[in-house]
Amino acid sequence: DIQMTQSPSSLSASIGDRVTITCRASQLIGSYLSWYQQKPGKAPNLLIYAASTLQSGVPSRFSGSGSGKDFTLTISSLQPGDLATYYCQQSFSIPWTFGQGTKVDIK
Amino acid sequence: QVQLQESGPGLVKPSETLSLTCTVSGGSISGHYWSWIRQPAGKGLEWIGRINHSGSTRYNPSLKSRVTMSVDTSKNQFSLKLNSVTAADTAVYYCARDVIVAGTVWFDPWGQGTLVTVSS
């Protein structure tokens, strides 16, 4: 199985801060990577697919980059509604696997 | 707009079989793959497996010996059975649609999730 490792596991930031979350795959996965946002008590919601393509309806302050093994999710200006846990997911090979999550708190 | 809804017992006894159904509304089950994903409380997400409208399946090898998925196109539903459950199978279970573009697969939309507790 491909292991996905996210860092940090949690972070606390202020409104307006730029936030960066990284995701590293245990092997090369091209651009077969997606990012999800999960708010407390809710199902995950797709933010980005194919490493850098923003899902329709997702605010433009979210962006993704990377390919190969190393990927980044960036929130350019943190908003109160961004309190959530963020997960990366690879689709290079079955079984599809997720990172362990990065919990974002608002200071 | 496609919506998914999980249903099934919220409590299952150890060693018995967990059975869940996902009902798809607002669109046809045909032409897509559909996945089950679970999340133990306070933990991350685990992909269980997928099925398409013709019943073609792929399972996570870690659960393959205990998982069976099926589809009922007449009801626009697909189902999950997980046998010989233990407390480690306690989790929120989600169903989701696989979106496949140029080989990339992501999950959208998701059902709201249903909590299944394994306990005597």
PDB file of C-alpha atoms in Angstrom:
ATOM      1  CA  ASP A   1       0.000   0.000   0.000  1.00  0.00           C
ATOM      2  CA  ILE A   2       1.084   3.578  -0.619  1.00  0.00           C
ATOM      3  CA  GLN A   3       1.524   5.431   2.665  1.00  0.00           C
ATOM      4  CA  MET A   4       0.524   9.090   2.775  1.00  0.00           C
ATOM      5  CA  THR A   5       2.136  11.200   5.482  1.00  0.00           C
ATOM      6  CA  GLN A   6       0.845  14.673   6.291  1.00  0.00           C
ATOM      7  CA  SER A   7       2.569  17.379   8.274  1.00  0.00           C
ATOM      8  CA  PRO A   8       1.940  18.944  10.589  1.00  0.00           C
ATOM      9  CA  SER A   9      -0.688  16.825  12.374  1.00  0.00           C
ATOM     10  CA  SER A  10      -2.204  20.015  13.726  1.00  0.00           C
ATOM     11  CA  LEU A  11      -1.667  23.737  13.559  1.00  0.00           C
ATOM     12  CA  SER A  12      -3.084  26.891  15.014  1.00  0.00           C
ATOM     13  CA  ALA A  13      -3.169  30.066  12.966  1.00  0.00           C
ATOM     14  CA  SER A  14      -4.764  33.497  12.999  1.00  0.00           C
ATOM     15  CA  ILE A  15      -7.396  34.824  10.649  1.00  0.00           C
ATOM     16  CA  GLY A  16      -5.696  36.084   7.528  1.00  0.00           C
ATOM     17  CA  ASP A  17      -2.615  33.898   7.930  1.00  0.00           C
ATOM     18  CA  ARG A  18      -1.208  31.860   5.086  1.00  0.00           C
ATOM     19  CA  VAL A  19      -1.410  28.167   5.974  1.00  0.00           C
ATOM     20  CA  THR A  20       0.537  25.361   4.301  1.00  0.00           C
ATOM     21  CA  ILE A  21      -0.047  21.637   4.746  1.00  0.00           C
ATOM     22  CA  THR A  22       2.231  19.060   3.185  1.00  0.00           C
ATOM     23  CA  CYS A  23       1.551  15.505   2.090  1.00  0.00           C
ATOM     24  CA  ARG A  24       4.261  13.025   1.162  1.00  0.00           C
ATOM     25  CA  ALA A  25       3.672   9.721  -0.603  1.00  0.00           C
ATOM     26  CA  SER A  26       5.791   6.640   0.098  1.00  0.00           C
ATOM     27  CA  GLN A  27       6.356   6.238  -3.643  1.00  0.00           C
ATOM     28  CA  LEU A  28       5.912   8.259  -6.805  1.00  0.00           C
ATOM     29  CA  ILE A  29       2.235   8.918  -7.554  1.00  0.00           C
ATOM     30  CA  GLY A  30       2.406  11.462 -10.348  1.00  0.00           C
ATOM     31  CA  SER A  31      -0.425  13.938  -9.845  1.00  0.00           C
ATOM     32  CA  TYR A  32      -2.920  11.364  -8.608  1.00  0.00           C
ATOM     33  CA  LEU A  33      -3.686  13.290  -5.457  1.00  0.00           C
ATOM     34  CA  SER A  34      -6.780  14.923  -4.005  1.00  0.00           C
ATOM     35  CA  TRP A  35      -7.426  17.093  -0.967  1.00  0.00           C
ATOM     36  CA  TYR A  36     -10.500  17.083   1.265  1.00  0.00           C
ATOM     37  CA  GLN A  37     -11.794  19.305   4.041  1.00  0.00           C
ATOM     38  CA  GLN A  38     -13.716  17.712   6.888  1.00  0.00           C
ATOM     39  CA  LYS A  39     -15.555  19.950   9.319  1.00  0.00           C
ATOM     40  CA  PRO A  40     -16.499  18.539  12.736  1.00  0.00           C
ATOM     41  CA  GLY A  41     -19.360  16.053  12.516  1.00  0.00           C
ATOM     42  CA  LYS A  42     -19.544  16.259   8.729  1.00  0.00           C
ATOM     43  CA  ALA A  43     -18.468  14.160   5.785  1.00  0.00           C
ATOM     44  CA  PRO A  44     -15.298  15.137   3.928  1.00  0.00           C
ATOM     45  CA  ASN A  45     -15.703  17.628   1.107  1.00  0.00           C
ATOM     46  CA  LEU A  46     -13.528  17.638  -2.012  1.00  0.00           C
ATOM     47  CA  LEU A  47     -11.327  20.717  -2.375  1.00  0.00           C
ATOM     48  CA  ILE A  48      -8.738  19.842  -5.015  1.00  0.00           C
ATOM     49  CA  TYR A  49      -8.166  16.988  -7.446  1.00  0.00           C
ATOM     50  CA  ALA A  50      -5.320  16.061  -9.755  1.00  0.00           C
ATOM     51  CA  ALA A  51      -2.989  17.764  -7.273  1.00  0.00           C
ATOM     52  CA  SER A  52      -3.820  21.322  -8.318  1.00  0.00           C
ATOM     53  CA  THR A  53      -7.300  21.594  -9.854  1.00  0.00           C
ATOM     54  CA  LEU A  54      -9.755  23.468  -7.687  1.00  0.00           C
ATOM     55  CA  GLN A  55     -13.158  21.824  -7.373  1.00  0.00           C
ATOM     56  CA  SER A  56     -16.021  23.980  -8.603  1.00  0.00           C
ATOM     57  CA  GLY A  57     -17.430  26.157  -5.838  1.00  0.00           C
ATOM     58  CA  VAL A  58     -14.330  25.982  -3.639  1.00  0.00           C
ATOM     59  CA  PRO A  59     -12.962  29.417  -2.669  1.00  0.00           C
ATOM     60  CA  SER A  60      -9.890  30.522  -4.589  1.00  0.00           C
ATOM     61  CA  ARG A  61      -7.910  30.990  -1.353  1.00  0.00           C
ATOM     62  CA  PHE A  62      -7.370  27.216  -1.500  1.00  0.00           C
ATOM     63  CA  SER A  63      -4.674  25.943  -3.833  1.00  0.00           C
ATOM     64  CA  GLY A  64      -2.721  22.759  -4.365  1.00  0.00           C
ATOM     65  CA  SER A  65       0.644  22.016  -5.872  1.00  0.00           C
ATOM     66  CA  GLY A  66       3.177  19.268  -6.282  1.00  0.00           C
ATOM     67  CA  SER A  67       3.772  16.039  -8.155  1.00  0.00           C
ATOM     68  CA  GLY A  68       5.710  12.847  -7.658  1.00  0.00           C
ATOM     69  CA  LYS A  69       5.987  12.330  -3.911  1.00  0.00           C
ATOM     70  CA  ASP A  70       5.542  15.802  -2.391  1.00  0.00           C
ATOM     71  CA  PHE A  71       2.366  17.852  -2.376  1.00  0.00           C
ATOM     72  CA  THR A  72       1.126  21.012  -0.717  1.00  0.00           C
ATOM     73  CA  LEU A  73      -2.258  22.451   0.179  1.00  0.00           C
ATOM     74  CA  THR A  74      -2.203  26.191   0.794  1.00  0.00           C
ATOM     75  CA  ILE A  75      -4.850  28.443   2.284  1.00  0.00           C
ATOM     76  CA  SER A  76      -3.762  31.932   1.269  1.00  0.00           C
ATOM     77  CA  SER A  77      -5.752  33.814   3.904  1.00  0.00           C
ATOM     78  CA  LEU A  78      -7.274  31.723   6.684  1.00  0.00           C
ATOM     79  CA  GLN A  79     -10.953  32.359   7.368  1.00  0.00           C
ATOM     80  CA  PRO A  80     -13.074  31.341  10.392  1.00  0.00           C
ATOM     81  CA  GLY A  81     -14.957  28.781   8.299  1.00  0.00           C
ATOM     82  CA  ASP A  82     -11.698  26.978   7.502  1.00  0.00           C
ATOM     83  CA  LEU A  83     -11.632  25.341  10.939  1.00  0.00           C
ATOM     84  CA  ALA A  84     -11.452  21.703   9.884  1.00  0.00           C
ATOM     85  CA  THR A  85      -9.280  18.661   9.366  1.00  0.00           C
ATOM     86  CA  TYR A  86      -7.680  18.332   5.949  1.00  0.00           C
ATOM     87  CA  TYR A  87      -6.835  15.022   4.265  1.00  0.00           C
ATOM     88  CA  CYS A  88      -4.851  14.100   1.189  1.00  0.00           C
ATOM     89  CA  GLN A  89      -5.730  10.958  -0.813  1.00  0.00           C
ATOM     90  CA  GLN A  90      -3.799   9.105  -3.512  1.00  0.00           C
ATOM     91  CA  SER A  91      -5.370   7.319  -6.455  1.00  0.00           C
ATOM     92  CA  PHE A  92      -2.216   6.020  -8.103  1.00  0.00           C
ATOM     93  CA  SER A  93      -2.916   2.468  -6.998  1.00  0.00           C
ATOM     94  CA  ILE A  94      -5.524   0.477  -5.123  1.00  0.00           C
ATOM     95  CA  PRO A  95      -6.044   0.484  -2.217  1.00  0.00           C
ATOM     96  CA  TRP A  96      -6.702   4.217  -2.343  1.00  0.00           C
ATOM     97  CA  THR A  97      -5.175   5.651   0.821  1.00  0.00           C
ATOM     98  CA  PHE A  98      -5.483   8.845   2.815  1.00  0.00           C
ATOM     99  CA  GLY A  99      -3.102  10.858   4.924  1.00  0.00           C
ATOM    100  CA  GLN A 100      -3.698  10.856   8.660  1.00  0.00           C
ATOM    101  CA  GLY A 101      -5.119  14.382   8.553  1.00  0.00           C
ATOM    102  CA  THR A 102      -4.066  17.879   9.579  1.00  0.00           C
ATOM    103  CA  LYS A 103      -6.302  19.653  12.068  1.00  0.00           C
ATOM    104  CA  VAL A 104      -6.452  23.421  11.584  1.00  0.00           C
ATOM    105  CA  ASP A 105      -7.487  25.544  14.560  1.00  0.00           C
ATOM    106  CA  ILE A 106      -8.105  29.245  14.657  1.00  0.00           C
ATOM    107  CA  LYS A 107      -6.058  31.178  17.210  1.00  0.00           C
TER     108      LYS A 107
ATOM    109  CA  GLN B   1     -27.519  17.001  -7.970  1.00  0.00           C
ATOM    110  CA  VAL B   2     -26.536  13.537  -6.821  1.00  0.00           C
ATOM    111  CA  GLN B   3     -27.094  12.772  -3.144  1.00  0.00           C
ATOM    112  CA  LEU B   4     -26.172   9.660  -1.167  1.00  0.00           C
ATOM    113  CA  GLN B   5     -27.732   8.327   2.025  1.00  0.00           C
ATOM    114  CA  GLU B   6     -26.441   5.470   4.135  1.00  0.00           C
ATOM    115  CA  SER B   7     -28.822   3.268   6.110  1.00  0.00           C
ATOM    116  CA  GLY B   8     -28.540   0.238   8.351  1.00  0.00           C
ATOM    117  CA  PRO B   9     -28.271  -0.898  11.970  1.00  0.00           C
ATOM    118  CA  GLY B  10     -26.267   1.318  14.261  1.00  0.00           C
ATOM    119  CA  LEU B  11     -25.356  -1.533  16.598  1.00  0.00           C
ATOM    120  CA  VAL B  12     -23.880  -4.882  15.630  1.00  0.00           C
ATOM    121  CA  LYS B  13     -22.744  -7.666  17.940  1.00  0.00           C
ATOM    122  CA  PRO B  14     -19.190  -8.968  17.798  1.00  0.00           C
ATOM    123  CA  SER B  15     -18.678 -11.831  15.314  1.00  0.00           C
ATOM    124  CA  GLU B  16     -21.840 -10.881  13.428  1.00  0.00           C
ATOM    125  CA  THR B  17     -22.238  -9.184  10.044  1.00  0.00           C
ATOM    126  CA  LEU B  18     -22.433  -5.452   9.486  1.00  0.00           C
ATOM    127  CA  SER B  19     -24.845  -4.579   6.677  1.00  0.00           C
ATOM    128  CA  LEU B  20     -25.286  -1.121   5.178  1.00  0.00           C
ATOM    129  CA  THR B  21     -27.065   0.245   2.133  1.00  0.00           C
ATOM    130  CA  CYS B  22     -26.405   3.452   0.229  1.00  0.00           C
ATOM    131  CA  THR B  23     -29.271   4.976  -1.718  1.00  0.00           C
ATOM    132  CA  VAL B  24     -28.388   7.235  -4.631  1.00  0.00           C
ATOM    133  CA  SER B  25     -30.805  10.016  -5.550  1.00  0.00           C
ATOM    134  CA  GLY B  26     -30.696  12.746  -8.168  1.00  0.00           C
ATOM    135  CA  GLY B  27     -28.817  10.591 -10.627  1.00  0.00           C
ATOM    136  CA  SER B  28     -28.347   7.070 -11.909  1.00  0.00           C
ATOM    137  CA  ILE B  29     -26.107   4.499 -10.286  1.00  0.00           C
ATOM    138  CA  SER B  30     -25.100   3.379 -13.768  1.00  0.00           C
ATOM    139  CA  GLY B  31     -21.900   4.616 -15.333  1.00  0.00           C
ATOM    140  CA  HIS B  32     -20.030   5.173 -12.080  1.00  0.00           C
ATOM    141  CA  TYR B  33     -18.041   3.405  -9.436  1.00  0.00           C
ATOM    142  CA  TRP B  34     -19.218   3.736  -5.846  1.00  0.00           C
ATOM    143  CA  SER B  35     -17.075   3.379  -2.756  1.00  0.00           C
ATOM    144  CA  TRP B  36     -17.398   2.683   0.928  1.00  0.00           C
ATOM    145  CA  ILE B  37     -15.049   4.535   3.289  1.00  0.00           C
ATOM    146  CA  ARG B  38     -14.923   4.370   7.075  1.00  0.00           C
ATOM    147  CA  GLN B  39     -13.584   6.512   9.881  1.00  0.00           C
ATOM    148  CA  PRO B  40     -13.138   5.385  13.488  1.00  0.00           C
ATOM    149  CA  ALA B  41     -13.862   8.106  16.015  1.00  0.00           C
ATOM    150  CA  GLY B  42     -11.067  10.650  16.112  1.00  0.00           C
ATOM    151  CA  LYS B  43      -9.089   8.837  13.426  1.00  0.00           C
ATOM    152  CA  GLY B  44      -8.428   8.985   9.722  1.00  0.00           C
ATOM    153  CA  LEU B  45     -10.185   7.646   6.657  1.00  0.00           C
ATOM    154  CA  GLU B  46      -9.930   4.092   5.337  1.00  0.00           C
ATOM    155  CA  TRP B  47     -11.133   3.083   1.880  1.00  0.00           C
ATOM    156  CA  ILE B  48     -13.028  -0.226   2.100  1.00  0.00           C
ATOM    157  CA  GLY B  49     -13.777  -0.918  -1.550  1.00  0.00           C
ATOM    158  CA  ARG B  50     -15.724  -0.016  -4.668  1.00  0.00           C
ATOM    159  CA  ILE B  51     -18.415  -1.420  -6.931  1.00  0.00           C
ATOM    160  CA  ASN B  52     -19.940  -0.370 -10.229  1.00  0.00           C
ATOM    161  CA  HIS B  53     -23.419  -0.799 -11.683  1.00  0.00           C
ATOM    162  CA  SER B  54     -22.546  -4.151 -13.218  1.00  0.00           C
ATOM    163  CA  GLY B  55     -21.251  -5.516  -9.906  1.00  0.00           C
ATOM    164  CA  SER B  56     -17.548  -5.274 -10.645  1.00  0.00           C
ATOM    165  CA  THR B  57     -15.708  -4.876  -7.350  1.00  0.00           C
ATOM    166  CA  ARG B  58     -12.303  -4.029  -5.896  1.00  0.00           C
ATOM    167  CA  TYR B  59     -11.659  -4.355  -2.191  1.00  0.00           C
ATOM    168  CA  ASN B  60      -8.990  -3.141   0.174  1.00  0.00           C
ATOM    169  CA  PRO B  61      -6.731  -6.169   0.716  1.00  0.00           C
ATOM    170  CA  SER B  62      -6.748  -5.494   4.463  1.00  0.00           C
ATOM    171  CA  LEU B  63     -10.501  -6.220   4.566  1.00  0.00           C
ATOM    172  CA  LYS B  64     -10.973  -8.344   1.459  1.00  0.00           C
ATOM    173  CA  SER B  65     -11.580 -11.617   3.302  1.00  0.00           C
ATOM    174  CA  ARG B  66     -14.533 -10.119   5.208  1.00  0.00           C
ATOM    175  CA  VAL B  67     -16.106  -7.709   2.689  1.00  0.00           C
ATOM    176  CA  THR B  68     -18.847  -8.213   0.144  1.00  0.00           C
ATOM    177  CA  MET B  69     -20.388  -5.436  -1.920  1.00  0.00           C
ATOM    178  CA  SER B  70     -23.447  -5.666  -4.105  1.00  0.00           C
ATOM    179  CA  VAL B  71     -25.576  -3.398  -6.265  1.00  0.00           C
ATOM    180  CA  ASP B  72     -29.304  -3.148  -6.994  1.00  0.00           C
ATOM    181  CA  THR B  73     -29.758  -0.950 -10.051  1.00  0.00           C
ATOM    182  CA  SER B  74     -33.549  -1.196  -9.874  1.00  0.00           C
ATOM    183  CA  LYS B  75     -33.458   0.566  -6.515  1.00  0.00           C
ATOM    184  CA  ASN B  76     -30.439   2.753  -7.303  1.00  0.00           C
ATOM    185  CA  GLN B  77     -28.709   1.268  -4.261  1.00  0.00           C
ATOM    186  CA  PHE B  78     -25.461  -0.428  -3.409  1.00  0.00           C
ATOM    187  CA  SER B  79     -24.612  -2.322  -0.256  1.00  0.00           C
ATOM    188  CA  LEU B  80     -21.792  -3.340   2.054  1.00  0.00           C
ATOM    189  CA  LYS B  81     -21.499  -6.459   4.149  1.00  0.00           C
ATOM    190  CA  LEU B  82     -18.615  -6.891   6.579  1.00  0.00           C
ATOM    191  CA  ASN B  83     -18.581 -10.172   8.451  1.00  0.00           C
ATOM    192  CA  SER B  84     -16.969 -11.343  11.667  1.00  0.00           C
ATOM    193  CA  VAL B  85     -16.900  -7.827  13.070  1.00  0.00           C
ATOM    194  CA  THR B  86     -14.969  -6.779  16.177  1.00  0.00           C
ATOM    195  CA  ALA B  87     -14.766  -3.583  18.174  1.00  0.00           C
ATOM    196  CA  ALA B  88     -12.092  -2.411  15.723  1.00  0.00           C
ATOM    197  CA  ASP B  89     -14.811  -2.140  13.073  1.00  0.00           C
ATOM    198  CA  THR B  90     -16.644   0.526  15.078  1.00  0.00           C
ATOM    199  CA  ALA B  91     -16.629   3.605  12.863  1.00  0.00           C
ATOM    200  CA  VAL B  92     -18.618   6.084  10.852  1.00  0.00           C
ATOM    201  CA  TYR B  93     -19.230   4.475   7.476  1.00  0.00           C
ATOM    202  CA  TYR B  94     -19.546   6.692   4.400  1.00  0.00           C
ATOM    203  CA  CYS B  95     -20.617   5.908   0.891  1.00  0.00           C
ATOM    204  CA  ALA B  96     -19.293   8.067  -1.934  1.00  0.00           C
ATOM    205  CA  ARG B  97     -19.202   8.298  -5.701  1.00  0.00           C
ATOM    206  CA  ASP B  98     -15.884   7.732  -7.440  1.00  0.00           C
ATOM    207  CA  VAL B  99     -15.111  10.394 -10.007  1.00  0.00           C
ATOM    208  CA  ILE B 100     -12.561   9.167 -12.532  1.00  0.00           C
ATOM    209  CA  VAL B 101     -10.833  11.569 -14.913  1.00  0.00           C
ATOM    210  CA  ALA B 102      -7.667  10.693 -16.806  1.00  0.00           C
ATOM    211  CA  GLY B 103      -6.897   7.980 -14.298  1.00  0.00           C
ATOM    212  CA  THR B 104      -7.252  10.209 -11.263  1.00  0.00           C
ATOM    213  CA  VAL B 105      -9.941   9.094  -8.809  1.00  0.00           C
ATOM    214  CA  TRP B 106     -11.563  11.237  -6.185  1.00  0.00           C
ATOM    215  CA  PHE B 107     -14.698  10.938  -4.079  1.00  0.00           C
ATOM    216  CA  ASP B 108     -17.564  13.340  -4.648  1.00  0.00           C
ATOM    217  CA  PRO B 109     -20.193  13.529  -3.334  1.00  0.00           C
ATOM    218  CA  TRP B 110     -20.256  11.716   0.002  1.00  0.00           C
ATOM    219  CA  GLY B 111     -23.138  10.526   2.087  1.00  0.00           C
ATOM    220  CA  GLN B 112     -23.567  12.064   5.526  1.00  0.00           C
ATOM    221  CA  GLY B 113     -22.174   8.937   7.169  1.00  0.00           C
ATOM    222  CA  THR B 114     -23.650   6.467   9.605  1.00  0.00           C
ATOM    223  CA  LEU B 115     -22.143   5.383  12.908  1.00  0.00           C
ATOM    224  CA  VAL B 116     -21.893   1.640  13.412  1.00  0.00           C
ATOM    225  CA  THR B 117     -20.916   0.433  16.876  1.00  0.00           C
ATOM    226  CA  VAL B 118     -19.787  -3.122  17.467  1.00  0.00           C
ATOM    227  CA  SER B 119     -20.725  -4.144  20.966  1.00  0.00           C
ATOM    228  CA  SER B 120     -22.534  -6.894  22.804  1.00  0.00           C
TER     229      SER B 120
END
